[in-house]
CSV table of C-alpha atoms in Angstrom, one decimal:
chain,number,residue,atom,x,y,z
A,1,UNK,CA,142.9,34.1,145.9
A,2,UNK,CA,142.7,32.8,142.3
A,3,UNK,CA,138.9,32.9,142.6
A,4,UNK,CA,138.9,36.5,143.6
A,5,UNK,CA,141.3,37.5,140.8
A,6,UNK,CA,139.0,35.6,138.3
A,7,UNK,CA,136.0,37.5,139.5
A,8,UNK,CA,137.8,40.9,139.2
A,9,UNK,CA,138.9,40.1,135.6
A,10,UNK,CA,135.3,39.0,134.8
A,11,UNK,CA,133.9,42.2,136.1
A,12,UNK,CA,136.4,44.3,134.1
A,13,UNK,CA,135.6,42.3,130.9
A,14,UNK,CA,131.8,42.8,131.4
A,15,UNK,CA,132.3,46.6,132.1
A,16,UNK,CA,134.1,47.0,128.7
A,17,UNK,CA,130.9,45.7,127.0
A,18,UNK,CA,128.6,48.1,128.7
A,19,UNK,CA,127.6,51.1,126.5
A,20,UNK,CA,127.2,53.5,129.3
A,21,UNK,CA,125.8,56.9,128.2
A,22,UNK,CA,127.6,57.3,124.9
A,23,UNK,CA,124.4,58.4,123.2
A,24,UNK,CA,123.2,60.7,125.9
A,25,UNK,CA,121.7,64.1,124.9
A,26,UNK,CA,121.7,66.9,127.4
A,27,UNK,CA,118.5,68.9,127.7
A,28,UNK,CA,120.5,72.2,127.4
A,29,UNK,CA,121.6,71.0,123.9
A,30,UNK,CA,118.1,70.3,122.5
A,31,UNK,CA,115.1,72.3,121.3
A,32,UNK,CA,112.0,70.4,122.2
A,33,UNK,CA,109.5,70.4,119.3
A,34,UNK,CA,105.9,70.3,120.6
A,35,UNK,CA,104.1,70.9,117.2
A,36,UNK,CA,105.1,70.8,113.6
A,37,UNK,CA,103.5,71.5,110.2
A,38,UNK,CA,104.3,71.2,106.6
A,39,UNK,CA,103.1,73.2,103.6
A,40,UNK,CA,103.9,72.9,99.9
A,41,UNK,CA,105.4,76.0,98.3
A,42,UNK,CA,105.8,75.2,94.6
A,43,UNK,CA,107.8,72.0,94.5
A,44,UNK,CA,109.4,72.6,97.9
A,45,UNK,CA,108.4,71.7,101.4
A,46,UNK,CA,108.1,74.4,104.0
A,47,UNK,CA,108.5,72.9,107.5
A,48,UNK,CA,107.4,74.9,110.6
A,49,UNK,CA,108.3,73.7,114.0
A,50,UNK,CA,106.9,75.1,117.3
A,51,UNK,CA,109.5,74.8,120.0
A,52,UNK,CA,108.8,75.2,123.7
A,53,UNK,CA,110.9,77.5,125.8
A,54,UNK,CA,111.3,75.7,129.1
A,55,UNK,CA,112.4,78.8,131.1
A,56,UNK,CA,109.2,80.6,130.1
A,57,UNK,CA,106.9,77.7,130.7
A,58,UNK,CA,108.3,77.0,134.2
A,59,UNK,CA,108.7,80.7,135.1
A,60,UNK,CA,106.7,81.9,138.0
A,61,UNK,CA,107.3,85.5,137.1
A,62,UNK,CA,104.2,87.4,135.8
A,63,UNK,CA,104.3,89.7,132.9
A,64,UNK,CA,107.2,88.1,131.1
A,65,UNK,CA,107.8,89.7,127.7
A,66,UNK,CA,108.9,86.5,126.0
A,67,UNK,CA,106.4,84.0,124.5
A,68,UNK,CA,106.3,80.5,125.9
A,69,UNK,CA,107.2,79.0,122.5
A,70,UNK,CA,109.0,80.0,119.3
A,71,UNK,CA,108.5,79.0,115.7
A,72,UNK,CA,111.2,78.0,113.3
A,73,UNK,CA,110.5,77.7,109.5
A,74,UNK,CA,112.7,76.3,106.8
A,75,UNK,CA,112.3,75.1,103.2
A,76,UNK,CA,113.8,72.2,101.3
A,77,UNK,CA,113.4,69.9,98.3
A,78,UNK,CA,112.6,67.2,100.9
A,79,UNK,CA,111.1,67.3,104.3
A,80,UNK,CA,114.2,65.9,105.9
A,81,UNK,CA,116.3,68.6,104.2
A,82,UNK,CA,114.0,71.3,105.5
A,83,UNK,CA,114.4,69.9,109.0
A,84,UNK,CA,118.2,70.0,108.7
A,85,UNK,CA,118.2,73.5,107.2
A,86,UNK,CA,116.5,74.6,110.4
A,87,UNK,CA,119.9,74.3,112.2
A,88,UNK,CA,120.9,77.5,110.4
A,89,UNK,CA,118.4,79.5,112.5
A,90,UNK,CA,117.9,77.3,115.6
A,91,UNK,CA,120.7,77.5,118.2
A,92,UNK,CA,119.9,73.9,119.2
A,93,UNK,CA,119.1,70.7,117.3
A,94,UNK,CA,115.3,70.1,117.0
A,95,UNK,CA,114.2,67.2,119.1
A,96,UNK,CA,111.0,65.5,117.9
A,97,UNK,CA,110.0,62.7,120.3
A,98,UNK,CA,107.8,65.0,122.4
A,99,UNK,CA,105.7,66.1,119.4
A,100,UNK,CA,102.0,66.5,120.3
A,101,UNK,CA,100.4,67.4,117.0
A,102,UNK,CA,101.4,67.5,113.3
A,103,UNK,CA,99.6,70.0,110.9
A,104,UNK,CA,99.3,69.3,107.2
A,105,UNK,CA,98.6,72.3,105.1
A,106,UNK,CA,95.5,72.1,102.8
A,107,UNK,CA,97.5,72.6,99.7
A,108,UNK,CA,100.0,70.0,100.8
A,109,UNK,CA,97.2,67.5,101.5
A,110,UNK,CA,95.7,68.0,98.1
A,111,UNK,CA,98.9,67.0,96.4
A,112,UNK,CA,99.5,63.9,98.5
A,113,UNK,CA,100.9,63.1,102.0
A,114,UNK,CA,102.4,59.6,101.6
A,115,UNK,CA,106.0,60.9,101.2
A,116,UNK,CA,105.9,62.9,104.4
A,117,UNK,CA,104.2,60.1,106.3
A,118,UNK,CA,107.1,57.8,105.3
A,119,UNK,CA,109.6,60.1,107.0
A,120,UNK,CA,107.4,60.4,110.2
A,121,UNK,CA,107.1,56.6,110.4
A,122,UNK,CA,110.7,55.8,109.5
A,123,UNK,CA,112.6,58.3,111.5
A,124,UNK,CA,113.4,56.8,115.0
A,125,UNK,CA,113.0,60.3,116.6
A,126,UNK,CA,109.3,60.4,115.9
A,127,UNK,CA,106.9,58.5,118.1
A,128,UNK,CA,103.5,57.6,116.6
A,129,UNK,CA,101.2,58.9,119.4
A,130,UNK,CA,100.8,62.5,118.1
A,131,UNK,CA,97.7,63.7,116.3
A,132,UNK,CA,97.5,64.7,112.7
A,133,UNK,CA,95.2,67.3,111.4
A,134,UNK,CA,94.6,69.3,108.1
A,135,UNK,CA,94.5,73.1,108.1
A,136,UNK,CA,91.4,74.5,106.4
A,137,UNK,CA,91.5,77.8,104.6
A,138,UNK,CA,95.0,78.5,106.0
A,139,UNK,CA,98.5,77.2,106.0
A,140,UNK,CA,100.2,75.1,108.8
A,141,UNK,CA,102.7,77.9,109.3
A,142,UNK,CA,99.9,80.5,110.0
A,143,UNK,CA,98.1,78.2,112.3
A,144,UNK,CA,101.2,77.5,114.4
A,145,UNK,CA,101.7,81.3,114.9
A,146,UNK,CA,98.4,81.8,116.8
A,147,UNK,CA,98.8,82.3,120.5
A,148,UNK,CA,96.2,80.6,122.7
A,149,UNK,CA,94.8,81.3,126.1
A,150,UNK,CA,94.5,78.8,129.0
A,151,UNK,CA,97.3,76.6,127.5
A,152,UNK,CA,100.4,78.8,127.2
A,153,UNK,CA,101.9,76.5,124.6
A,154,UNK,CA,99.6,76.4,121.5
A,155,UNK,CA,100.6,72.8,120.8
A,156,UNK,CA,99.2,71.7,124.1
A,157,UNK,CA,96.0,73.5,123.3
A,158,UNK,CA,95.7,71.7,120.0
A,159,UNK,CA,96.4,68.3,121.5
A,160,UNK,CA,94.1,68.6,124.5
A,161,UNK,CA,91.3,70.3,122.5
A,162,UNK,CA,91.2,67.6,119.9
A,163,UNK,CA,91.4,64.9,122.5
A,164,UNK,CA,88.5,66.4,124.5
A,165,UNK,CA,86.4,67.2,121.5
A,166,UNK,CA,86.8,63.6,120.2
A,167,UNK,CA,85.5,62.3,123.5
A,168,UNK,CA,82.7,64.9,124.2
A,169,UNK,CA,81.7,66.3,120.8
A,170,UNK,CA,81.3,63.8,117.9
A,171,UNK,CA,82.3,65.9,114.8
A,172,UNK,CA,86.0,65.8,115.7
A,173,UNK,CA,88.2,62.7,115.4
A,174,UNK,CA,91.6,62.2,116.9
A,175,UNK,CA,93.8,60.3,114.5
A,176,UNK,CA,97.4,59.2,115.3
A,177,UNK,CA,100.1,58.3,112.8
A,178,UNK,CA,99.6,54.5,113.2
A,179,UNK,CA,95.8,54.8,112.6
A,180,UNK,CA,96.3,57.0,109.5
A,181,UNK,CA,98.8,54.7,107.9
A,182,UNK,CA,96.6,51.7,108.7
A,183,UNK,CA,93.7,53.3,106.9
A,184,UNK,CA,95.9,54.2,103.9
A,185,UNK,CA,97.2,50.7,103.5
A,186,UNK,CA,93.9,48.8,104.1
A,187,UNK,CA,91.8,47.5,101.3
A,188,UNK,CA,88.3,49.0,101.2
A,189,UNK,CA,88.9,52.0,103.5
A,190,UNK,CA,90.0,55.5,102.9
A,191,UNK,CA,91.2,57.9,105.7
A,192,UNK,CA,89.7,61.0,107.2
A,193,UNK,CA,91.4,63.7,109.3
A,194,UNK,CA,90.0,66.5,111.4
A,195,UNK,CA,90.2,70.0,109.9
A,196,UNK,CA,91.7,73.0,111.8
A,197,UNK,CA,90.9,76.6,110.9
A,198,UNK,CA,91.7,80.1,112.3
A,199,UNK,CA,88.7,82.2,113.4
A,200,UNK,CA,88.7,85.9,114.1
A,201,UNK,CA,91.5,88.4,113.5
A,202,UNK,CA,94.6,86.4,112.4
A,203,UNK,CA,96.9,89.4,112.7
A,204,UNK,CA,96.0,89.9,116.4
A,205,UNK,CA,96.1,86.1,116.9
A,206,UNK,CA,99.8,86.1,116.2
A,207,UNK,CA,100.6,88.7,118.9
A,208,UNK,CA,100.4,88.5,122.7
A,209,UNK,CA,97.4,90.9,122.6
A,210,UNK,CA,95.4,87.8,121.7
A,211,UNK,CA,95.6,86.4,125.2
A,212,UNK,CA,95.8,89.6,127.3
A,213,UNK,CA,92.1,90.2,127.7
A,214,UNK,CA,89.1,88.1,128.7
A,215,UNK,CA,87.9,88.1,125.1
A,216,UNK,CA,90.2,86.3,122.6
A,217,UNK,CA,90.0,87.9,119.1
A,218,UNK,CA,91.4,84.8,117.3
A,219,UNK,CA,91.0,81.1,118.0
A,220,UNK,CA,92.3,77.8,116.6
A,221,UNK,CA,89.1,75.8,116.0
A,222,UNK,CA,88.5,72.3,114.8
A,223,UNK,CA,86.1,72.2,111.9
A,224,UNK,CA,84.8,69.2,109.9
A,225,UNK,CA,86.5,66.2,108.5
A,226,UNK,CA,88.9,66.0,105.6
A,227,UNK,CA,88.2,63.3,103.1
A,228,UNK,CA,91.1,61.5,101.4
A,229,UNK,CA,91.2,59.4,98.3
A,230,UNK,CA,94.2,57.3,99.1
A,231,UNK,CA,96.7,60.0,100.3
A,232,UNK,CA,95.2,63.0,98.6
A,233,UNK,CA,92.6,65.4,100.1
A,234,UNK,CA,89.5,65.6,97.8
A,235,UNK,CA,86.9,67.3,100.0
A,236,UNK,CA,85.3,68.1,103.4
A,237,UNK,CA,82.4,66.9,105.5
A,238,UNK,CA,80.6,69.7,107.4
A,239,UNK,CA,79.7,69.3,111.1
A,240,UNK,CA,76.4,67.5,110.6
A,241,UNK,CA,77.9,65.0,108.2
A,242,UNK,CA,81.0,64.5,110.4
A,243,UNK,CA,78.7,63.6,113.3
A,244,UNK,CA,76.9,61.1,111.0
A,245,UNK,CA,80.3,59.6,109.9
A,246,UNK,CA,81.4,59.0,113.5
A,247,UNK,CA,78.1,57.6,114.5
A,248,UNK,CA,78.1,55.2,111.5
A,249,UNK,CA,81.5,53.8,112.5
A,250,UNK,CA,80.5,53.5,116.1
A,251,UNK,CA,83.1,55.9,117.3
A,252,UNK,CA,81.0,58.3,119.4
A,253,UNK,CA,81.9,58.2,123.0
A,254,UNK,CA,79.8,61.1,124.1
A,255,UNK,CA,77.8,63.9,122.4
A,256,UNK,CA,74.6,66.0,122.5
A,257,UNK,CA,71.5,65.8,120.4
A,258,UNK,CA,67.8,66.8,120.7
A,259,UNK,CA,64.3,65.9,119.7
A,260,UNK,CA,61.7,68.6,119.1
A,261,UNK,CA,58.5,68.6,121.2
A,262,UNK,CA,55.1,68.5,119.6
A,263,UNK,CA,54.3,72.0,120.7
A,264,UNK,CA,57.4,74.1,121.3
A,265,UNK,CA,60.9,73.5,122.7
A,266,UNK,CA,63.3,70.6,122.7
A,267,UNK,CA,64.2,67.5,124.7
A,268,UNK,CA,68.0,67.5,124.9
A,269,UNK,CA,69.7,64.1,125.1
A,270,UNK,CA,73.3,63.3,126.1
A,271,UNK,CA,74.8,60.4,124.1
A,272,UNK,CA,76.6,58.0,126.4
A,273,UNK,CA,78.1,55.7,123.8
A,274,UNK,CA,77.5,54.0,120.5
A,275,UNK,CA,78.2,50.7,118.8
A,276,UNK,CA,77.9,49.7,115.2
A,277,UNK,CA,77.6,46.3,113.6
A,278,UNK,CA,78.0,46.1,109.8
A,279,UNK,CA,77.6,43.0,107.8
A,280,UNK,CA,78.1,42.5,104.1
A,281,UNK,CA,75.9,40.4,101.9
A,282,UNK,CA,75.3,39.5,98.2
A,283,UNK,CA,71.9,40.2,96.6
A,284,UNK,CA,71.5,39.5,92.9
A,285,UNK,CA,75.2,39.3,92.5
A,286,UNK,CA,75.7,42.8,94.0
A,287,UNK,CA,77.2,43.6,97.4
A,288,UNK,CA,74.9,45.2,100.0
A,289,UNK,CA,75.4,46.3,103.6
A,290,UNK,CA,73.3,45.7,106.7
A,291,UNK,CA,74.1,48.4,109.3
A,292,UNK,CA,72.8,48.3,112.9
A,293,UNK,CA,73.7,51.2,115.2
A,294,UNK,CA,73.1,51.0,118.9
A,295,UNK,CA,72.9,54.3,120.9
A,296,UNK,CA,72.5,54.8,124.6
A,297,UNK,CA,71.6,58.2,126.0
A,298,UNK,CA,70.2,60.1,129.0
A,299,UNK,CA,67.8,63.0,129.1
A,300,UNK,CA,69.9,66.1,129.7
A,301,UNK,CA,67.2,68.8,129.8
A,302,UNK,CA,63.5,69.4,128.9
A,303,UNK,CA,62.6,72.7,127.4
A,304,UNK,CA,58.9,72.1,126.6
A,305,UNK,CA,55.7,71.8,128.6
A,306,UNK,CA,53.3,68.9,128.8
A,307,UNK,CA,55.9,66.2,128.5
A,308,UNK,CA,55.4,63.4,131.1
A,309,UNK,CA,58.6,61.5,131.4
A,310,UNK,CA,57.2,59.3,134.1
A,311,UNK,CA,55.2,57.5,131.4
A,312,UNK,CA,57.0,54.7,129.6
A,313,UNK,CA,55.2,55.5,126.3
A,314,UNK,CA,56.6,59.0,126.4
A,315,UNK,CA,60.2,57.6,126.6
A,316,UNK,CA,59.4,55.2,123.9
A,317,UNK,CA,58.1,58.0,121.7
A,318,UNK,CA,61.3,59.9,122.2
A,319,UNK,CA,63.4,56.9,121.4
A,320,UNK,CA,61.4,56.3,118.1
A,321,UNK,CA,61.9,60.0,117.1
A,322,UNK,CA,65.6,59.8,117.7
A,323,UNK,CA,65.9,56.6,115.8
A,324,UNK,CA,64.2,58.2,112.8
A,325,UNK,CA,66.4,61.3,113.1
A,326,UNK,CA,69.6,59.3,113.4
A,327,UNK,CA,68.7,57.1,110.4
A,328,UNK,CA,68.2,60.2,108.3
A,329,UNK,CA,71.6,61.6,109.2
A,330,UNK,CA,73.3,58.3,108.4
A,331,UNK,CA,71.5,58.0,105.1
A,332,UNK,CA,72.4,61.6,104.2
A,333,UNK,CA,76.2,61.3,104.9
A,334,UNK,CA,76.4,58.0,103.0
A,335,UNK,CA,74.5,59.4,100.0
A,336,UNK,CA,76.7,62.5,100.0
A,337,UNK,CA,80.0,60.6,100.0
A,338,UNK,CA,78.7,58.1,97.4
A,339,UNK,CA,77.6,60.9,95.0
A,340,UNK,CA,80.2,63.6,95.5
A,341,UNK,CA,83.4,61.9,96.4
A,342,UNK,CA,83.1,58.2,95.4
A,343,UNK,CA,85.5,57.0,98.1
A,344,UNK,CA,84.7,54.5,100.8
A,345,UNK,CA,85.6,56.3,104.0
A,346,UNK,CA,83.2,54.1,106.0
A,347,UNK,CA,85.2,50.8,105.6
A,348,UNK,CA,82.3,49.0,103.8
A,349,UNK,CA,84.8,47.4,101.5
A,350,UNK,CA,86.9,46.1,104.4
A,351,UNK,CA,83.7,44.6,105.9
A,352,UNK,CA,82.8,42.9,102.6
A,353,UNK,CA,86.3,41.6,102.2
A,354,UNK,CA,86.1,39.8,105.5
A,355,UNK,CA,82.7,38.3,104.8
A,356,UNK,CA,83.1,37.5,101.1
A,357,UNK,CA,86.9,37.2,100.4
A,358,UNK,CA,86.4,35.4,97.1
A,359,UNK,CA,84.1,37.9,95.5
A,360,UNK,CA,86.2,40.8,96.9
A,361,UNK,CA,89.2,39.7,94.9
A,362,UNK,CA,87.1,40.1,91.8
A,363,UNK,CA,85.6,43.5,92.5
A,364,UNK,CA,88.2,45.3,94.7
A,365,UNK,CA,89.8,47.1,91.7
A,366,UNK,CA,86.4,48.6,90.8
A,367,UNK,CA,85.1,49.1,94.3
A,368,UNK,CA,85.3,52.9,94.6
A,369,UNK,CA,84.2,53.7,91.1
A,370,UNK,CA,81.8,50.9,90.2
A,371,UNK,CA,80.4,49.4,93.4
A,372,UNK,CA,80.6,51.8,96.3
A,373,UNK,CA,78.7,54.7,94.6
A,374,UNK,CA,75.7,52.4,94.0
A,375,UNK,CA,76.0,50.3,97.2
A,376,UNK,CA,72.6,49.7,98.9
A,377,UNK,CA,72.7,50.1,102.6
A,378,UNK,CA,70.0,48.9,105.1
A,379,UNK,CA,70.2,51.0,108.3
A,380,UNK,CA,68.6,50.2,111.6
A,381,UNK,CA,69.1,52.4,114.7
A,382,UNK,CA,68.4,51.1,118.2
A,383,UNK,CA,68.1,54.2,120.4
A,384,UNK,CA,67.8,53.5,124.2
A,385,UNK,CA,67.2,56.2,126.9
A,386,UNK,CA,68.7,54.9,130.1
A,387,UNK,CA,67.9,57.7,132.5
A,388,UNK,CA,65.6,60.7,132.5
A,389,UNK,CA,67.6,62.7,135.2
A,390,UNK,CA,67.3,63.4,138.9
A,391,UNK,CA,63.8,64.8,138.5
A,392,UNK,CA,60.6,63.4,137.0
A,393,UNK,CA,58.4,65.9,135.1
A,394,UNK,CA,59.9,69.3,134.4
A,395,UNK,CA,58.9,72.2,136.6
A,396,UNK,CA,58.0,73.9,133.4
A,397,UNK,CA,54.7,72.0,133.6
A,398,UNK,CA,53.8,73.9,136.8
A,399,UNK,CA,54.6,77.4,135.5
A,400,UNK,CA,51.6,79.6,134.8
A,401,UNK,CA,51.4,82.1,132.0
């Protein structure tokens, strides 16, 4: 009997220590933020938050007049203040753990993003798996107003499109909060973020008319890479240079390229993957870089006559042509960044720091201004074609004029 009484008392004591659901939050009391963006208006922050409307997303009724998401906007002297001011217009507290994408306005990025990143990293409600992008030629608020087809919630479109483009089309790069802060704090490496622009008619894009017809008048489109010097936006890479950047860092998972035929047409090649090995060295007391890029590809299509892919020398000739073309693209993007921006976005300084730590401590303060702009790079591309497709020679060879 005493033993049973002791067990009962023990269970009661343990139950008092259990927290239970004291910190629970009911779904009906929350506004789920799926996307957010920040712009700088004078000295104040303008925060825009795209909130999903669960009833509209889950509704099976066609022709609903309400949009699947709504946008709340508020200003404040700090970003946190702007978020709290939003309670004046939102009937529920904004809940951020399900954020998919965070937009940084171009004007905001030009003035510096370190302060807003500290809040995103420090606040326990923000996870670090959302993507960050910079709006180009528009504000974050305007971009979040555009309605998108296929994905009813624009935030899902932005997230999925960037994720897909980063895997299948090399100019885009998906960067999470952890990756961005890592690049900001590393020695010898400056960050880049993908740009986002509005194409077409912006006024129609903000209405439901944008998604009612098969043709969409306005789109949200990823465009180029934003170059940062520490935490400030200083310029942009176009599509060609963005592809070269990602190839140089060995970050291309899949893409498309081509080689021109001797007569007319092109041989289209599907990139299967890349790998880059960079090694720092010292020549005449100056740092230099040896860069070797490995590319694997398949022949996707042949648009020219007289090309015999059954001959090994034909494939070798294609590989040599692609190696020369890739080398030119890499040299071009390095020269452009060295001459125009003078910031090491490639991580050459980080590579040199690992291989020559003693010399790095002497030159790191002058790396961007003194050493990187004049850094000699030795590029070697190893391009390998794995497969030529399910057919041998193209049927174009059998066509008669």
